JSON list of C-alpha atoms in Angstrom, two decimals:
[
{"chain": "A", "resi": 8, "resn": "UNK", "atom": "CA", "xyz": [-25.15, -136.93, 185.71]},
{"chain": "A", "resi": 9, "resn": "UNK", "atom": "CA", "xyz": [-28.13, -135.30, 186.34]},
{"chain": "A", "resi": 10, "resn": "UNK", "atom": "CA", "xyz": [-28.37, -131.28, 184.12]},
{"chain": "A", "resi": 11, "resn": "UNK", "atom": "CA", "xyz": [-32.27, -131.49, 184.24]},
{"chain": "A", "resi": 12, "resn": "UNK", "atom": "CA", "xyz": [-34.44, -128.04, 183.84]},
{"chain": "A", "resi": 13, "resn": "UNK", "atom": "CA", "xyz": [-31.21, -125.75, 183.55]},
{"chain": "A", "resi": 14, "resn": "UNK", "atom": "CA", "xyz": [-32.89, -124.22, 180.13]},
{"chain": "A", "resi": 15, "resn": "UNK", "atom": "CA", "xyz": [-30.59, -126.40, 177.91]},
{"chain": "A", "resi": 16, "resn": "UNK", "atom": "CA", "xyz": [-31.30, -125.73, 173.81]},
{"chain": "A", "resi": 17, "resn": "UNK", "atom": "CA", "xyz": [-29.14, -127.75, 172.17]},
{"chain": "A", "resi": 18, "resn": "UNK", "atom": "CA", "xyz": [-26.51, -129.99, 172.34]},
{"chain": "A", "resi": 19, "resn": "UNK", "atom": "CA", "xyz": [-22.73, -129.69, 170.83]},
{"chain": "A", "resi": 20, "resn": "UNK", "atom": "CA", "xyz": [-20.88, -131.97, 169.12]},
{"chain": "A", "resi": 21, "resn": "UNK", "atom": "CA", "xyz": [-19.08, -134.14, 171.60]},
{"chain": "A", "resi": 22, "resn": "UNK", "atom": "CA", "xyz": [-20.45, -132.42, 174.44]},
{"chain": "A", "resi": 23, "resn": "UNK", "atom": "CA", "xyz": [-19.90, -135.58, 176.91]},
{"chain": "A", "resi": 24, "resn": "UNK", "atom": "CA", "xyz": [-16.24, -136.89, 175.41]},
{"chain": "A", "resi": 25, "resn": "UNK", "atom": "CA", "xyz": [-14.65, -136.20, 178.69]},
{"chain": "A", "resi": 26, "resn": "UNK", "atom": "CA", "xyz": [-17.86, -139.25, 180.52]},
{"chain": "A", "resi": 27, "resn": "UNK", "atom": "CA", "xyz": [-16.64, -142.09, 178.84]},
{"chain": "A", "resi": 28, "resn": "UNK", "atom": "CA", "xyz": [-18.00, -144.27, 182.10]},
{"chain": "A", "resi": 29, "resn": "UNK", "atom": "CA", "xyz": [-20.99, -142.37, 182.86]},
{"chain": "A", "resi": 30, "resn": "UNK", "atom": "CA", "xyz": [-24.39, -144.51, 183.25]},
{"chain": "A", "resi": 31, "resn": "UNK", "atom": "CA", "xyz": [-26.72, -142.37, 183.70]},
{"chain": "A", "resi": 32, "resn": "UNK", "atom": "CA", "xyz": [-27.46, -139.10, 181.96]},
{"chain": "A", "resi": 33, "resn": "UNK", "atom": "CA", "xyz": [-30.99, -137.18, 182.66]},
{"chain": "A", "resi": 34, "resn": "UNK", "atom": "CA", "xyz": [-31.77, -134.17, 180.44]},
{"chain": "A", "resi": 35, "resn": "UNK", "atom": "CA", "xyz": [-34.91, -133.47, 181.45]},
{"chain": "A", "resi": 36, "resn": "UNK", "atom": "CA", "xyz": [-37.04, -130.75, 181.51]},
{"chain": "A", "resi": 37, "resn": "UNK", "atom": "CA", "xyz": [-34.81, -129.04, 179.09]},
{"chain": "A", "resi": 38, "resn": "UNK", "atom": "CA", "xyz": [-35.82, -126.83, 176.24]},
{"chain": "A", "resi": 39, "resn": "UNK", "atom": "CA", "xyz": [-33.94, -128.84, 174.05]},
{"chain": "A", "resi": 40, "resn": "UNK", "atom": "CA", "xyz": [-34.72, -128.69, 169.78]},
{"chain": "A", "resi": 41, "resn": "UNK", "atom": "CA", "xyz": [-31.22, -129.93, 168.97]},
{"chain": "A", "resi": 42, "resn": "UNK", "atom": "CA", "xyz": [-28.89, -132.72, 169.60]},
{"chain": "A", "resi": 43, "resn": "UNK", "atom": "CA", "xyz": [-25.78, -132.68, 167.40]},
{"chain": "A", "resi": 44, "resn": "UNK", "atom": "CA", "xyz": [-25.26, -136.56, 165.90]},
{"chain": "A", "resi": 45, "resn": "UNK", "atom": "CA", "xyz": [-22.45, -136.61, 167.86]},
{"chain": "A", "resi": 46, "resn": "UNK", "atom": "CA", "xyz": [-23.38, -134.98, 170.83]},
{"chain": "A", "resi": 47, "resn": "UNK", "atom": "CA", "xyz": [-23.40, -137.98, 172.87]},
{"chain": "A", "resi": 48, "resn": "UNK", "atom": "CA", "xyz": [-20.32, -139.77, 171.26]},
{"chain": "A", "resi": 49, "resn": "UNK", "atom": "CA", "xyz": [-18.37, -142.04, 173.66]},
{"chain": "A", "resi": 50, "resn": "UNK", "atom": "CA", "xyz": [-20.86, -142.29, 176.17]},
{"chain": "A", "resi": 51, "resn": "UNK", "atom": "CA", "xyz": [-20.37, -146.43, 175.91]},
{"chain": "A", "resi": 52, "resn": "UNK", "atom": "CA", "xyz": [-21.16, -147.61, 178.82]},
{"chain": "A", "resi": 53, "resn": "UNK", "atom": "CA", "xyz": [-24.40, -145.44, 179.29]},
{"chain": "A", "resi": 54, "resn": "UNK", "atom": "CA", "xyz": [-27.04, -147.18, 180.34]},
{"chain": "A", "resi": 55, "resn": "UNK", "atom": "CA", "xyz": [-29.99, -144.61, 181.06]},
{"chain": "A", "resi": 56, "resn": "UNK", "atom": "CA", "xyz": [-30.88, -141.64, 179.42]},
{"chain": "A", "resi": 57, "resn": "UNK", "atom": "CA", "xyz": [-33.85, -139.49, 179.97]},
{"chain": "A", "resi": 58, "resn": "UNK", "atom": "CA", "xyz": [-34.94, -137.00, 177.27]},
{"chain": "A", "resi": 59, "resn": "UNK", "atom": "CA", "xyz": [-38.57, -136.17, 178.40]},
{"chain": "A", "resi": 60, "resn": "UNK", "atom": "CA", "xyz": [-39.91, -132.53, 178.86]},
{"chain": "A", "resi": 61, "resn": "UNK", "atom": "CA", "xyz": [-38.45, -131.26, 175.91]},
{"chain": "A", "resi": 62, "resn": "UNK", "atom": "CA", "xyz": [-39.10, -129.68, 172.19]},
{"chain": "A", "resi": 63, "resn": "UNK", "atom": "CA", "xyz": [-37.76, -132.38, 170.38]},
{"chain": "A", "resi": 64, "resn": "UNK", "atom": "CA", "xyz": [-39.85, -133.14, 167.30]},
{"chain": "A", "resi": 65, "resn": "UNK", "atom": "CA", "xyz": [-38.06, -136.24, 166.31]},
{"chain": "A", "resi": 66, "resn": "UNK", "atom": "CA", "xyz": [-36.05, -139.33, 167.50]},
{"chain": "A", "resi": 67, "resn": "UNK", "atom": "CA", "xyz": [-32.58, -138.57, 167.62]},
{"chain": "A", "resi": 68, "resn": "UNK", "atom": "CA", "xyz": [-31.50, -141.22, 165.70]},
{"chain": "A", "resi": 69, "resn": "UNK", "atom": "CA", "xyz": [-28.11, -140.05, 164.92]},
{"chain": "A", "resi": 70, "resn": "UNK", "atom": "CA", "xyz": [-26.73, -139.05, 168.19]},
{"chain": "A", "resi": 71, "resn": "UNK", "atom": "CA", "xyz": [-28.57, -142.39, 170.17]},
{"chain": "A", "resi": 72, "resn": "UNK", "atom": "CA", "xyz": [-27.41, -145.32, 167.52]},
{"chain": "A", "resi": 73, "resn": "UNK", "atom": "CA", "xyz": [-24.14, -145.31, 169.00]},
{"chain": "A", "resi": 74, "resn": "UNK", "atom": "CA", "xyz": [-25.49, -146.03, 172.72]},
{"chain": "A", "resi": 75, "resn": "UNK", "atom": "CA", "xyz": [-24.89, -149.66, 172.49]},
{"chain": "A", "resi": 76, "resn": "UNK", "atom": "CA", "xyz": [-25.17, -150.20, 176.62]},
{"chain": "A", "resi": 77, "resn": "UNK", "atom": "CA", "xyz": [-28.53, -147.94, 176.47]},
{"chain": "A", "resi": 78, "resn": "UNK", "atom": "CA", "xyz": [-31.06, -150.38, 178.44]},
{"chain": "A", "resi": 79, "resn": "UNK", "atom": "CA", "xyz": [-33.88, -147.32, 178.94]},
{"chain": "A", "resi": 80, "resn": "UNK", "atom": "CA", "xyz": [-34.61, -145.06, 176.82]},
{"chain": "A", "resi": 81, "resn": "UNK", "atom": "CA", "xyz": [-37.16, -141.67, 177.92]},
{"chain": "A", "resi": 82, "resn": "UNK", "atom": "CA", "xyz": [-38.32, -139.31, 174.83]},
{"chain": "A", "resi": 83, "resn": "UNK", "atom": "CA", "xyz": [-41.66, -138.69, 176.60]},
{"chain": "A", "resi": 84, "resn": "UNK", "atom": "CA", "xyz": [-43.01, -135.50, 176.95]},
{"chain": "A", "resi": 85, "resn": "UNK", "atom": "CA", "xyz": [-41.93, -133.88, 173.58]},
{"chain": "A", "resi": 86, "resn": "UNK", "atom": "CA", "xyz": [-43.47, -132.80, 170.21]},
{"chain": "A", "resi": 87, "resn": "UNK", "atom": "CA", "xyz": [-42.32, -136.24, 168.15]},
{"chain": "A", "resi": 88, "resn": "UNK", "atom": "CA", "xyz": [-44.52, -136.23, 165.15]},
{"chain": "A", "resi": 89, "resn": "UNK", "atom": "CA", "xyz": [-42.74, -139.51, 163.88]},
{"chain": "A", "resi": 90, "resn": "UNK", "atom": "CA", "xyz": [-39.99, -141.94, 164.50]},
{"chain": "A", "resi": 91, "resn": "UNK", "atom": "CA", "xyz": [-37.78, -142.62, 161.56]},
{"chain": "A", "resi": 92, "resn": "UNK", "atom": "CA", "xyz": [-37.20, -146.18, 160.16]},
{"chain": "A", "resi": 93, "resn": "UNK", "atom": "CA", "xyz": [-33.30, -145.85, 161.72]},
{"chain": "A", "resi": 94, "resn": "UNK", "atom": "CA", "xyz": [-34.32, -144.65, 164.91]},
{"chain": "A", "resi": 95, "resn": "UNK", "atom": "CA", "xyz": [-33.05, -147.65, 167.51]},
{"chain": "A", "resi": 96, "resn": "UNK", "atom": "CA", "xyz": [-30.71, -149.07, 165.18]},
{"chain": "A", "resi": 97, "resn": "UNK", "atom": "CA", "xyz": [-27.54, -150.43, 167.42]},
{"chain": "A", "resi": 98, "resn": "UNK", "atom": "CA", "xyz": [-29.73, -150.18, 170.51]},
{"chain": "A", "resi": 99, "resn": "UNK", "atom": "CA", "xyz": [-29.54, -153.98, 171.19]},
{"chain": "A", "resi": 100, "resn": "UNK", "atom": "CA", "xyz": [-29.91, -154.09, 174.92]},
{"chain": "A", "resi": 101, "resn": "UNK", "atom": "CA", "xyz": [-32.58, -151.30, 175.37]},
{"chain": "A", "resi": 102, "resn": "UNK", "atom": "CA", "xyz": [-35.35, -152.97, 177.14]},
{"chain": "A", "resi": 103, "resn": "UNK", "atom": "CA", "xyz": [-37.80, -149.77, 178.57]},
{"chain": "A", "resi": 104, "resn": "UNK", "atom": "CA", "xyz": [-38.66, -146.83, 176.02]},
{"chain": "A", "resi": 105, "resn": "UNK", "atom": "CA", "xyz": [-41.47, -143.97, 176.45]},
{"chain": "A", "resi": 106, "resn": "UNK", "atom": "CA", "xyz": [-42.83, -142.13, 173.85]},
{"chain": "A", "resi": 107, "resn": "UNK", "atom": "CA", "xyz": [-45.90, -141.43, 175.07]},
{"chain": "A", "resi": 108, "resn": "UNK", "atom": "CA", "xyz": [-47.39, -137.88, 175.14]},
{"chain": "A", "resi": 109, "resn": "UNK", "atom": "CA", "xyz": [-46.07, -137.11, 171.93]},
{"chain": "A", "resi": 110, "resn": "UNK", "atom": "CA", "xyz": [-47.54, -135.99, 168.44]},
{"chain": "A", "resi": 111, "resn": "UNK", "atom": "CA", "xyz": [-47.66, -139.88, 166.86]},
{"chain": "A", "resi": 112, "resn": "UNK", "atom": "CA", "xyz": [-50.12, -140.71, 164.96]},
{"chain": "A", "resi": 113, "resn": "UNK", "atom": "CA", "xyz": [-49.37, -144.13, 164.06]},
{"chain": "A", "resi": 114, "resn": "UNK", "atom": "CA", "xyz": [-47.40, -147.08, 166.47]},
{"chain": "A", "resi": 115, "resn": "UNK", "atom": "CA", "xyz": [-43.83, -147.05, 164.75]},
{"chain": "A", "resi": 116, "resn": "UNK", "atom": "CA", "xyz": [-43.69, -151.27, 163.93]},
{"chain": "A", "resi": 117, "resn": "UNK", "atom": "CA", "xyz": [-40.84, -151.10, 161.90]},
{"chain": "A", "resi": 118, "resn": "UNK", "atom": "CA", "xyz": [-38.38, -148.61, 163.58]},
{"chain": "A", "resi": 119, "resn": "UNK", "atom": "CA", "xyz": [-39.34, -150.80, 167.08]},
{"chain": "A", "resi": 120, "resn": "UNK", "atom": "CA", "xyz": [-38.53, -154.57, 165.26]},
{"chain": "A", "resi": 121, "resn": "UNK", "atom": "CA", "xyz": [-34.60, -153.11, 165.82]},
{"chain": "A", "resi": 122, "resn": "UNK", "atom": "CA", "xyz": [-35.07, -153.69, 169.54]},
{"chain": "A", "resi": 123, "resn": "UNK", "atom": "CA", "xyz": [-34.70, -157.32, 170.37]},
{"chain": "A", "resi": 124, "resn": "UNK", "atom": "CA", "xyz": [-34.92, -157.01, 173.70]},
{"chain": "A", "resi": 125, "resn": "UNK", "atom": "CA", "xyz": [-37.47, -154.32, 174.56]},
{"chain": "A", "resi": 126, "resn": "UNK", "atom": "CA", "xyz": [-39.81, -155.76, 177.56]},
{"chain": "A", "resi": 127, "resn": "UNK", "atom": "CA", "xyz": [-41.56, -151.92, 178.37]},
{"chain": "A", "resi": 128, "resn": "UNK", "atom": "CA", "xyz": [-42.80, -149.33, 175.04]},
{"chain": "A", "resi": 129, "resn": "UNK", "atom": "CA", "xyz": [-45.20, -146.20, 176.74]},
{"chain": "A", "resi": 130, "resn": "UNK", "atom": "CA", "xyz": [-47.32, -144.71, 173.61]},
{"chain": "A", "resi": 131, "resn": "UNK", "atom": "CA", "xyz": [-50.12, -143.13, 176.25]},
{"chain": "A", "resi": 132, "resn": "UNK", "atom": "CA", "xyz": [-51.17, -139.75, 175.13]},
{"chain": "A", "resi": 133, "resn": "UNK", "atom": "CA", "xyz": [-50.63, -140.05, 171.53]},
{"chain": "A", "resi": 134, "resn": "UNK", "atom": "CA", "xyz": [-52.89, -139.62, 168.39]},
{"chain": "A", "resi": 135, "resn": "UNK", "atom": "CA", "xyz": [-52.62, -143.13, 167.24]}
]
């Protein structure tokens, strides 16, 4: 599913219930500030979600720690300032993440040691 640059803000509380097979969700380009923690509820069997080109200033932590399918992972392109200690907990299969062109100023160690099998991390553009 593919709802790239269509001026999105935020998203509501189970706002994909009714994809409970979807793979592949792209978000891109948004405006998006605000994911509700359970925006993306019952999305188990997504595998790909793309987050970049938008105004979030943090991980979503709570509304991605129940992606346990999620193999890549794109939150580049935003205004992150910092990535929580909980931030990829229950990701165990994500494997590519991007956070580069963000506001980090430091490489998050301990949030990343919750990914097990991550072979790709993008910090470019930072101010690490």
């Amino acid at each position: 599913l593919d709802i790239s640059m269509n001026n999105i803000t935020q998203l509501p509380e189970d706002a994909f219930k009714n994809f409970p097979f979807l793979e592949e969700l792209r978000l891109a380009g948004n405006d998006l500030s605000f994911i509700h923690p359970k925006a993306l509820s019952g999305l188990k069997e997504l595998k790909v979600l793309t987050l970049q080109n938008n105004q979030l200033k943090t991980v979503p932590s709570e509304a991605i720690r129940g992606l346990s399918a999620l193999q890549s992972l794109r939150l580049d392109a935003n205004h992150i300032t910092s990535v929580p200690e909980d931030s990829f907990e229950g990701l165990a299969q994500l494997r590519h993440l991007w956070l580069d062109d963000n506001s980090l100023t430091e490489v998050p160690v301990h949030p990343l040691s919750n990914l097990p099998t991550l072979q790709a991390l993008t910090l470019a553009l930072n101010k690490i």
